[in-house]
């Protein structure tokens, strides 16, 4: 696995999103999840992504257990800001300085580590000046509790204000063949202008771009995608057409649709003025991890990229990214 630079932080060119191991994507399997994390490290996929809210709290513990004894191999990213109670209920988006410090200490304890490599503000708290939140992050860097700071789902103006307080190492947001918003809303351009790395979550379109989901009934009863607008009714049918176009291109190239979708995101890195781009596909099973990691060896030609742009142009996907987009504070 090659590496890429997120500002001053060296990471594997593809990471591993760990969220689904604990919540949102149906039933989890702790033992298989830990095997998946360890197999990722064996393959050179050493950039691991978690958050305190996943579980809540259980995903950080899982990742911490999985990397025990192998901490030096890992670039560990976690997040704060989506405050939840132990019973899973959502409390609020919290960007207060006191909370930032408290959340960091709790994450360090759950992960069983002395320092977090990349600590993200998970969502922007519009009730708190971004300068207060990022002042607290600067204090965490000074205290040696975190090495670098990042932000997730932030708009260009917010990115610039935070960056003025403490250089942002990485911006994380959704980016894939069916979510190309960062190309249009100025986020990719802002990251490139400021030298900020870009981390793409859901690079396989929440699994939809794999082509394996043909009906909402293919999802487990407690899978959150059953409530996602892009998986509903007419939107689902329209999105299947997009996926089928990608599947045809993948078959012609001799790779899976998943691998082609991931290769496209990886090929965006440094192209057409874009910043460094690192996808973090999520999975909870070793076999899917291995399929994902193999995408790093898929080389896309200019003709391939043009064909994919035509098959899945910006704005082609039907439905909002989340059931209530008002919860995405940018």
Short mmCIF file of C-alpha atoms in Angstrom, two decimals:
data_model
loop_
_atom_site.label_atom_id
_atom_site.label_comp_id
_atom_site.label_asym_id
_atom_site.label_seq_id
_atom_site.Cartn_x
_atom_site.Cartn_y
_atom_site.Cartn_z
CA UNK A 1 0.00 0.00 0.00
CA UNK A 2 1.39 3.38 -1.00
CA UNK A 3 1.24 6.40 1.29
CA UNK A 4 -0.04 9.94 0.94
CA UNK A 5 0.52 13.14 2.84
CA UNK A 6 -2.31 14.87 4.66
CA UNK A 7 -0.45 18.11 5.18
CA UNK A 8 2.40 16.90 7.45
CA UNK A 9 0.85 13.55 8.34
CA UNK A 10 1.82 10.44 6.36
CA UNK A 11 -1.03 7.94 5.97
CA UNK A 12 -1.76 4.86 3.88
CA UNK A 13 -3.28 5.80 0.51
CA UNK A 14 -6.43 3.99 1.59
CA UNK A 15 -7.76 3.88 5.15
CA UNK A 16 -10.31 1.80 7.01
CA UNK A 17 -13.58 3.23 8.32
CA UNK A 18 -14.50 1.31 11.47
CA UNK A 19 -17.96 2.76 12.22
CA UNK A 20 -20.00 -0.12 10.78
CA UNK A 21 -18.26 -2.61 13.04
CA UNK A 22 -20.31 -1.24 15.94
CA UNK A 23 -23.43 0.50 14.63
CA UNK A 24 -25.61 1.69 11.76
CA UNK A 25 -24.97 -1.13 9.26
CA UNK A 26 -26.72 -4.05 10.92
CA UNK A 27 -25.42 -6.61 13.38
CA UNK A 28 -21.77 -6.49 14.30
CA UNK A 29 -19.33 -9.31 15.09
CA UNK A 30 -16.60 -8.25 17.51
CA UNK A 31 -14.21 -11.09 16.70
CA UNK A 32 -14.53 -10.64 12.93
CA UNK A 33 -14.18 -6.88 13.31
CA UNK A 34 -10.94 -7.25 15.24
CA UNK A 35 -9.65 -9.70 12.62
CA UNK A 36 -10.53 -7.15 9.95
CA UNK A 37 -8.55 -4.41 11.67
CA UNK A 38 -5.53 -6.65 12.10
CA UNK A 39 -5.73 -7.86 8.50
CA UNK A 40 -5.85 -4.23 7.40
CA UNK A 41 -2.56 -3.59 9.18
CA UNK A 42 -1.05 -6.67 7.52
CA UNK A 43 -2.03 -5.23 4.12
CA UNK A 44 -0.60 -1.79 4.88
CA UNK A 45 -4.01 -0.18 5.45
CA UNK A 46 -2.83 1.53 8.61
CA UNK A 47 -5.01 4.69 8.66
CA UNK A 48 -7.88 3.76 10.99
CA UNK A 49 -10.95 5.95 11.45
CA UNK A 50 -13.32 5.83 14.43
CA UNK A 51 -15.31 8.27 16.60
CA UNK A 52 -16.59 8.48 20.15
CA UNK A 53 -20.22 8.51 18.93
CA UNK A 54 -19.97 5.16 17.14
CA UNK A 55 -21.69 2.64 19.36
CA UNK A 56 -21.71 5.04 21.17
CA UNK A 57 -18.26 4.63 22.68
CA UNK A 58 -17.92 0.90 21.86
CA UNK A 59 -16.14 1.39 18.53
CA UNK A 60 -13.19 3.17 20.10
CA UNK A 61 -12.84 0.32 22.59
CA UNK A 62 -12.99 -2.23 19.75
CA UNK A 63 -10.31 -0.43 17.75
CA UNK A 64 -8.16 -0.04 20.83
CA UNK A 65 -8.33 -3.76 21.53
CA UNK A 66 -7.62 -4.64 17.89
CA UNK A 67 -4.45 -2.54 17.72
CA UNK A 68 -3.10 -3.53 21.13
CA UNK A 69 0.54 -4.44 20.66
CA UNK A 70 0.64 -2.85 17.18
CA UNK A 71 0.15 0.82 18.04
CA UNK A 72 3.33 1.88 16.25
CA UNK A 73 1.92 0.62 12.94
CA UNK A 74 -1.23 2.73 13.12
CA UNK A 75 -2.23 6.27 12.22
CA UNK A 76 -5.23 6.60 14.50
CA UNK A 77 -8.05 9.05 13.83
CA UNK A 78 -11.07 9.65 16.02
CA UNK A 79 -13.65 12.42 16.45
CA UNK A 80 -15.61 14.49 18.94
CA UNK A 81 -18.62 16.78 18.69
CA UNK A 82 -21.65 14.52 18.23
CA UNK A 83 -22.48 14.17 21.92
CA UNK A 84 -24.46 11.05 22.81
CA UNK A 85 -25.52 9.42 26.05
CA UNK A 86 -24.62 5.87 27.09
CA UNK A 87 -28.08 4.69 25.97
CA UNK A 88 -27.35 5.96 22.44
CA UNK A 89 -29.65 8.98 22.58
CA UNK A 90 -28.39 12.11 20.84
CA UNK A 91 -27.70 15.03 23.17
CA UNK A 92 -26.35 17.77 20.91
CA UNK A 93 -23.55 18.90 18.66
CA UNK A 94 -21.00 20.28 21.11
CA UNK A 95 -18.04 22.50 20.28
CA UNK A 96 -17.44 24.08 23.69
CA UNK A 97 -13.79 24.15 24.74
CA UNK A 98 -14.42 22.34 28.04
CA UNK A 99 -16.18 19.54 26.19
CA UNK A 100 -13.37 19.20 23.65
CA UNK A 101 -10.88 18.54 26.45
CA UNK A 102 -13.22 16.14 28.25
CA UNK A 103 -14.07 14.23 25.08
CA UNK A 104 -10.39 13.85 24.17
CA UNK A 105 -9.48 12.45 27.58
CA UNK A 106 -12.33 9.93 27.35
CA UNK A 107 -11.29 8.83 23.85
CA UNK A 108 -7.68 8.34 24.91
CA UNK A 109 -8.84 6.11 27.74
CA UNK A 110 -11.19 4.03 25.57
CA UNK A 111 -8.57 3.61 22.84
CA UNK A 112 -5.88 2.73 25.36
CA UNK A 113 -3.35 5.09 23.80
CA UNK A 114 -1.26 8.06 24.93
CA UNK A 115 -1.85 10.24 21.89
CA UNK A 116 -4.37 10.51 19.04
CA UNK A 117 -2.74 11.04 15.66
CA UNK A 118 -5.63 12.91 14.04
CA UNK A 119 -8.51 14.36 16.07
CA UNK A 120 -11.49 15.61 14.10
CA UNK A 121 -14.28 17.99 14.97
CA UNK A 122 -17.05 15.66 13.79
CA UNK A 123 -19.68 18.34 13.18
CA UNK A 124 -19.60 22.12 13.48
CA UNK A 125 -21.43 23.57 16.48
CA UNK A 126 -23.08 26.68 15.08
CA UNK A 127 -23.76 27.99 18.62
CA UNK A 128 -20.05 28.20 19.46
CA UNK A 129 -17.48 30.33 17.60
CA UNK A 130 -15.23 27.99 15.64
CA UNK A 131 -12.29 29.87 17.11
CA UNK A 132 -13.21 28.60 20.61
CA UNK A 133 -13.34 24.98 19.49
CA UNK A 134 -10.08 25.23 17.58
CA UNK A 135 -8.39 27.08 20.41
CA UNK A 136 -9.12 24.01 22.55
CA UNK A 137 -7.66 21.75 19.85
CA UNK A 138 -4.51 23.87 19.79
CA UNK A 139 -4.25 23.34 23.56
CA UNK A 140 -4.55 19.57 23.04
CA UNK A 141 -1.68 19.68 20.54
CA UNK A 142 0.39 21.70 23.01
CA UNK A 143 -0.41 19.18 25.75
CA UNK A 144 0.74 16.30 23.54
CA UNK A 145 -2.66 14.57 23.63
CA UNK A 146 -3.20 14.89 19.87
CA UNK A 147 -0.71 15.22 17.04
CA UNK A 148 -2.90 16.86 14.40
CA UNK A 149 -6.44 18.22 14.09
CA UNK A 150 -9.08 17.85 11.41
CA UNK A 151 -12.65 18.88 10.71
CA UNK A 152 -15.60 17.08 9.15
CA UNK A 153 -18.50 18.38 7.04
CA UNK A 154 -17.39 22.02 7.16
CA UNK A 155 -17.99 24.77 4.62
CA UNK A 156 -15.17 26.83 3.07
CA UNK A 157 -15.58 29.88 5.33
CA UNK A 158 -15.61 27.70 8.44
CA UNK A 159 -12.54 25.84 7.21
CA UNK A 160 -10.64 29.09 6.74
CA UNK A 161 -11.57 30.44 10.17
CA UNK A 162 -10.52 27.22 11.92
CA UNK A 163 -7.31 27.02 9.89
CA UNK A 164 -6.35 30.52 11.02
CA UNK A 165 -6.33 29.30 14.64
CA UNK A 166 -4.57 25.96 14.08
CA UNK A 167 -3.55 24.51 10.71
CA UNK A 168 -6.08 21.88 9.63
CA UNK A 169 -4.42 18.63 8.64
CA UNK A 170 -7.46 16.99 7.05
CA UNK A 171 -11.03 17.75 6.03
CA UNK A 172 -13.31 14.73 6.08
CA UNK A 173 -16.57 14.59 4.17
CA UNK A 174 -18.55 12.23 1.99
CA UNK A 175 -17.13 11.85 -1.51
CA UNK A 176 -17.72 9.21 -4.15
CA UNK A 177 -19.05 8.70 -7.64
CA UNK A 178 -22.52 9.32 -6.29
CA UNK A 179 -21.63 12.16 -3.92
CA UNK A 180 -19.56 14.72 -5.81
CA UNK A 181 -20.66 17.75 -3.80
CA UNK A 182 -17.11 18.72 -2.69
CA UNK A 183 -16.27 19.43 -6.33
CA UNK A 184 -19.12 21.93 -6.57
CA UNK A 185 -19.36 23.59 -3.15
CA UNK A 186 -15.77 24.82 -3.01
CA UNK A 187 -14.57 22.39 -0.34
CA UNK A 188 -12.00 20.58 -2.50
CA UNK A 189 -10.72 23.87 -3.87
CA UNK A 190 -10.42 25.35 -0.38
CA UNK A 191 -8.45 22.35 0.85
CA UNK A 192 -6.12 22.60 -2.13
CA UNK A 193 -5.64 26.33 -1.57
CA UNK A 194 -4.76 25.88 2.11
CA UNK A 195 -2.74 22.68 1.76
CA UNK A 196 -5.29 20.61 3.68
CA UNK A 197 -5.63 16.89 3.00
CA UNK A 198 -9.03 15.48 2.04
CA UNK A 199 -10.40 12.28 3.58
CA UNK A 200 -13.35 10.75 1.74
CA UNK A 201 -15.83 8.78 3.79
CA UNK A 202 -18.47 6.52 2.20
CA UNK A 203 -16.37 6.27 -0.99
CA UNK A 204 -18.46 3.29 -2.13
CA UNK A 205 -21.70 5.23 -1.65
CA UNK A 206 -22.64 3.49 1.62
CA UNK A 207 -22.15 0.20 -0.18
CA UNK A 208 -24.57 1.06 -2.99
CA UNK A 209 -21.83 1.37 -5.61
CA UNK A 210 -20.83 -2.24 -4.96
CA UNK A 211 -23.86 -3.28 -7.02
CA UNK A 212 -24.74 -5.88 -4.39
CA UNK A 213 -27.77 -4.00 -3.03
CA UNK A 214 -30.63 -4.54 -5.45
CA UNK A 215 -33.50 -3.98 -3.03
CA UNK A 216 -33.97 -2.34 0.36
CA UNK A 217 -34.85 -5.86 1.54
CA UNK A 218 -31.19 -6.77 1.05
CA UNK A 219 -30.47 -4.67 4.15
CA UNK A 220 -30.81 -5.88 7.74
CA UNK A 221 -33.88 -4.58 9.64
CA UNK A 222 -31.79 -2.24 11.84
CA UNK A 223 -29.62 -0.92 9.00
CA UNK A 224 -29.89 2.89 8.92
CA UNK A 225 -29.81 2.88 5.12
CA UNK A 226 -33.44 1.71 5.16
CA UNK A 227 -34.26 5.29 6.21
CA UNK A 228 -31.82 6.98 3.86
CA UNK A 229 -33.50 8.99 1.06
CA UNK A 230 -31.22 7.51 -1.61
CA UNK A 231 -32.44 4.01 -0.75
CA UNK A 232 -36.13 4.89 -1.05
CA UNK A 233 -38.65 4.24 -3.82
CA UNK A 234 -38.09 6.12 -7.06
CA UNK A 235 -34.69 7.43 -5.89
CA UNK A 236 -33.52 3.84 -5.33
CA UNK A 237 -34.59 2.84 -8.84
CA UNK A 238 -32.85 5.83 -10.44
CA UNK A 239 -29.68 5.20 -8.45
CA UNK A 240 -29.65 1.56 -9.55
CA UNK A 241 -29.35 2.79 -13.12
CA UNK A 242 -26.21 4.75 -12.17
CA UNK A 243 -24.76 1.74 -10.36
CA UNK A 244 -25.42 -0.53 -13.30
CA UNK A 245 -23.48 1.81 -15.57
CA UNK A 246 -20.54 1.63 -13.16
CA UNK A 247 -20.83 -2.17 -13.01
CA UNK A 248 -20.61 -2.39 -16.80
CA UNK A 249 -17.43 -0.31 -16.83
CA UNK A 250 -15.96 -2.42 -14.01
CA UNK A 251 -16.71 -5.66 -15.83
CA UNK A 252 -15.02 -4.33 -18.96
CA UNK A 253 -11.92 -3.51 -16.90
CA UNK A 254 -11.92 -6.85 -15.10
CA UNK A 255 -12.47 -5.45 -11.60
CA UNK A 256 -15.42 -5.27 -9.23
CA UNK A 257 -17.70 -2.24 -9.09
CA UNK A 258 -16.42 -1.60 -5.57
CA UNK A 259 -12.82 -1.55 -6.75
CA UNK A 260 -13.62 0.76 -9.63
CA UNK A 261 -15.47 3.19 -7.36
CA UNK A 262 -12.56 3.25 -4.91
CA UNK A 263 -9.98 3.60 -7.68
CA UNK A 264 -11.88 6.63 -8.96
CA UNK A 265 -11.69 8.37 -5.57
CA UNK A 266 -8.00 7.54 -5.23
CA UNK A 267 -7.37 8.86 -8.74
CA UNK A 268 -8.84 12.23 -7.74
CA UNK A 269 -5.81 12.83 -5.49
CA UNK A 270 -3.79 15.73 -6.89
CA UNK A 271 -5.75 15.70 -10.17
CA UNK A 272 -7.10 18.92 -11.70
CA UNK A 273 -5.79 20.96 -8.79
CA UNK A 274 -7.32 18.72 -6.12
CA UNK A 275 -5.56 18.17 -2.78
CA UNK A 276 -4.33 14.78 -1.58
CA UNK A 277 -7.41 12.54 -1.37
CA UNK A 278 -7.56 9.44 0.83
CA UNK A 279 -10.69 7.25 0.90
CA UNK A 280 -11.64 5.37 4.08
CA UNK A 281 -14.04 2.64 2.96
CA UNK A 282 -15.78 1.01 5.86
CA UNK A 283 -16.23 -2.71 6.32
CA UNK A 284 -16.58 -5.19 9.15
CA UNK A 285 -15.48 -8.30 7.25
CA UNK A 286 -12.02 -9.46 6.13
CA UNK A 287 -13.13 -10.51 2.64
CA UNK A 288 -14.50 -7.07 1.81
CA UNK A 289 -11.42 -5.40 3.28
CA UNK A 290 -9.23 -7.45 0.96
CA UNK A 291 -11.38 -6.52 -2.04
CA UNK A 292 -11.18 -2.85 -1.08
CA UNK A 293 -7.42 -2.87 -0.54
CA UNK A 294 -6.87 -4.41 -3.98
CA UNK A 295 -8.41 -1.26 -5.50
CA UNK A 296 -5.12 0.49 -4.76
CA UNK A 297 -3.58 -1.51 -7.61
CA UNK A 298 -6.24 -0.50 -10.17
CA UNK A 299 -4.83 2.02 -12.64
CA UNK A 300 -7.36 4.26 -14.38
CA UNK A 301 -6.57 5.83 -17.73
CA UNK A 302 -7.87 9.20 -18.89
CA UNK A 303 -10.43 7.29 -20.96
CA UNK A 304 -11.54 5.35 -17.88
CA UNK A 305 -11.98 8.55 -15.92
CA UNK A 306 -13.95 10.19 -18.71
CA UNK A 307 -16.22 7.15 -18.99
CA UNK A 308 -16.88 7.26 -15.24
CA UNK A 309 -17.59 10.99 -15.36
CA UNK A 310 -20.17 10.31 -18.05
CA UNK A 311 -21.65 7.34 -16.18
CA UNK A 312 -21.92 9.17 -12.86
CA UNK A 313 -21.78 12.93 -13.44
CA UNK A 314 -22.07 15.38 -10.56
CA UNK A 315 -25.69 15.73 -9.49
CA UNK A 316 -26.83 12.46 -11.05
CA UNK A 317 -27.69 10.74 -7.77
CA UNK A 318 -31.30 10.95 -6.60
CA UNK A 319 -32.08 11.83 -2.96
CA UNK A 320 -30.38 13.66 -0.10
CA UNK A 321 -27.34 12.19 1.63
CA UNK A 322 -29.11 12.00 5.01
CA UNK A 323 -32.77 11.76 6.09
CA UNK A 324 -32.58 15.31 7.49
CA UNK A 325 -29.84 17.39 5.92
CA UNK A 326 -30.44 20.13 8.49
CA UNK A 327 -28.39 18.00 10.91
CA UNK A 328 -25.27 18.57 8.80
CA UNK A 329 -23.99 21.86 10.22
CA UNK A 330 -21.43 23.36 7.87
#
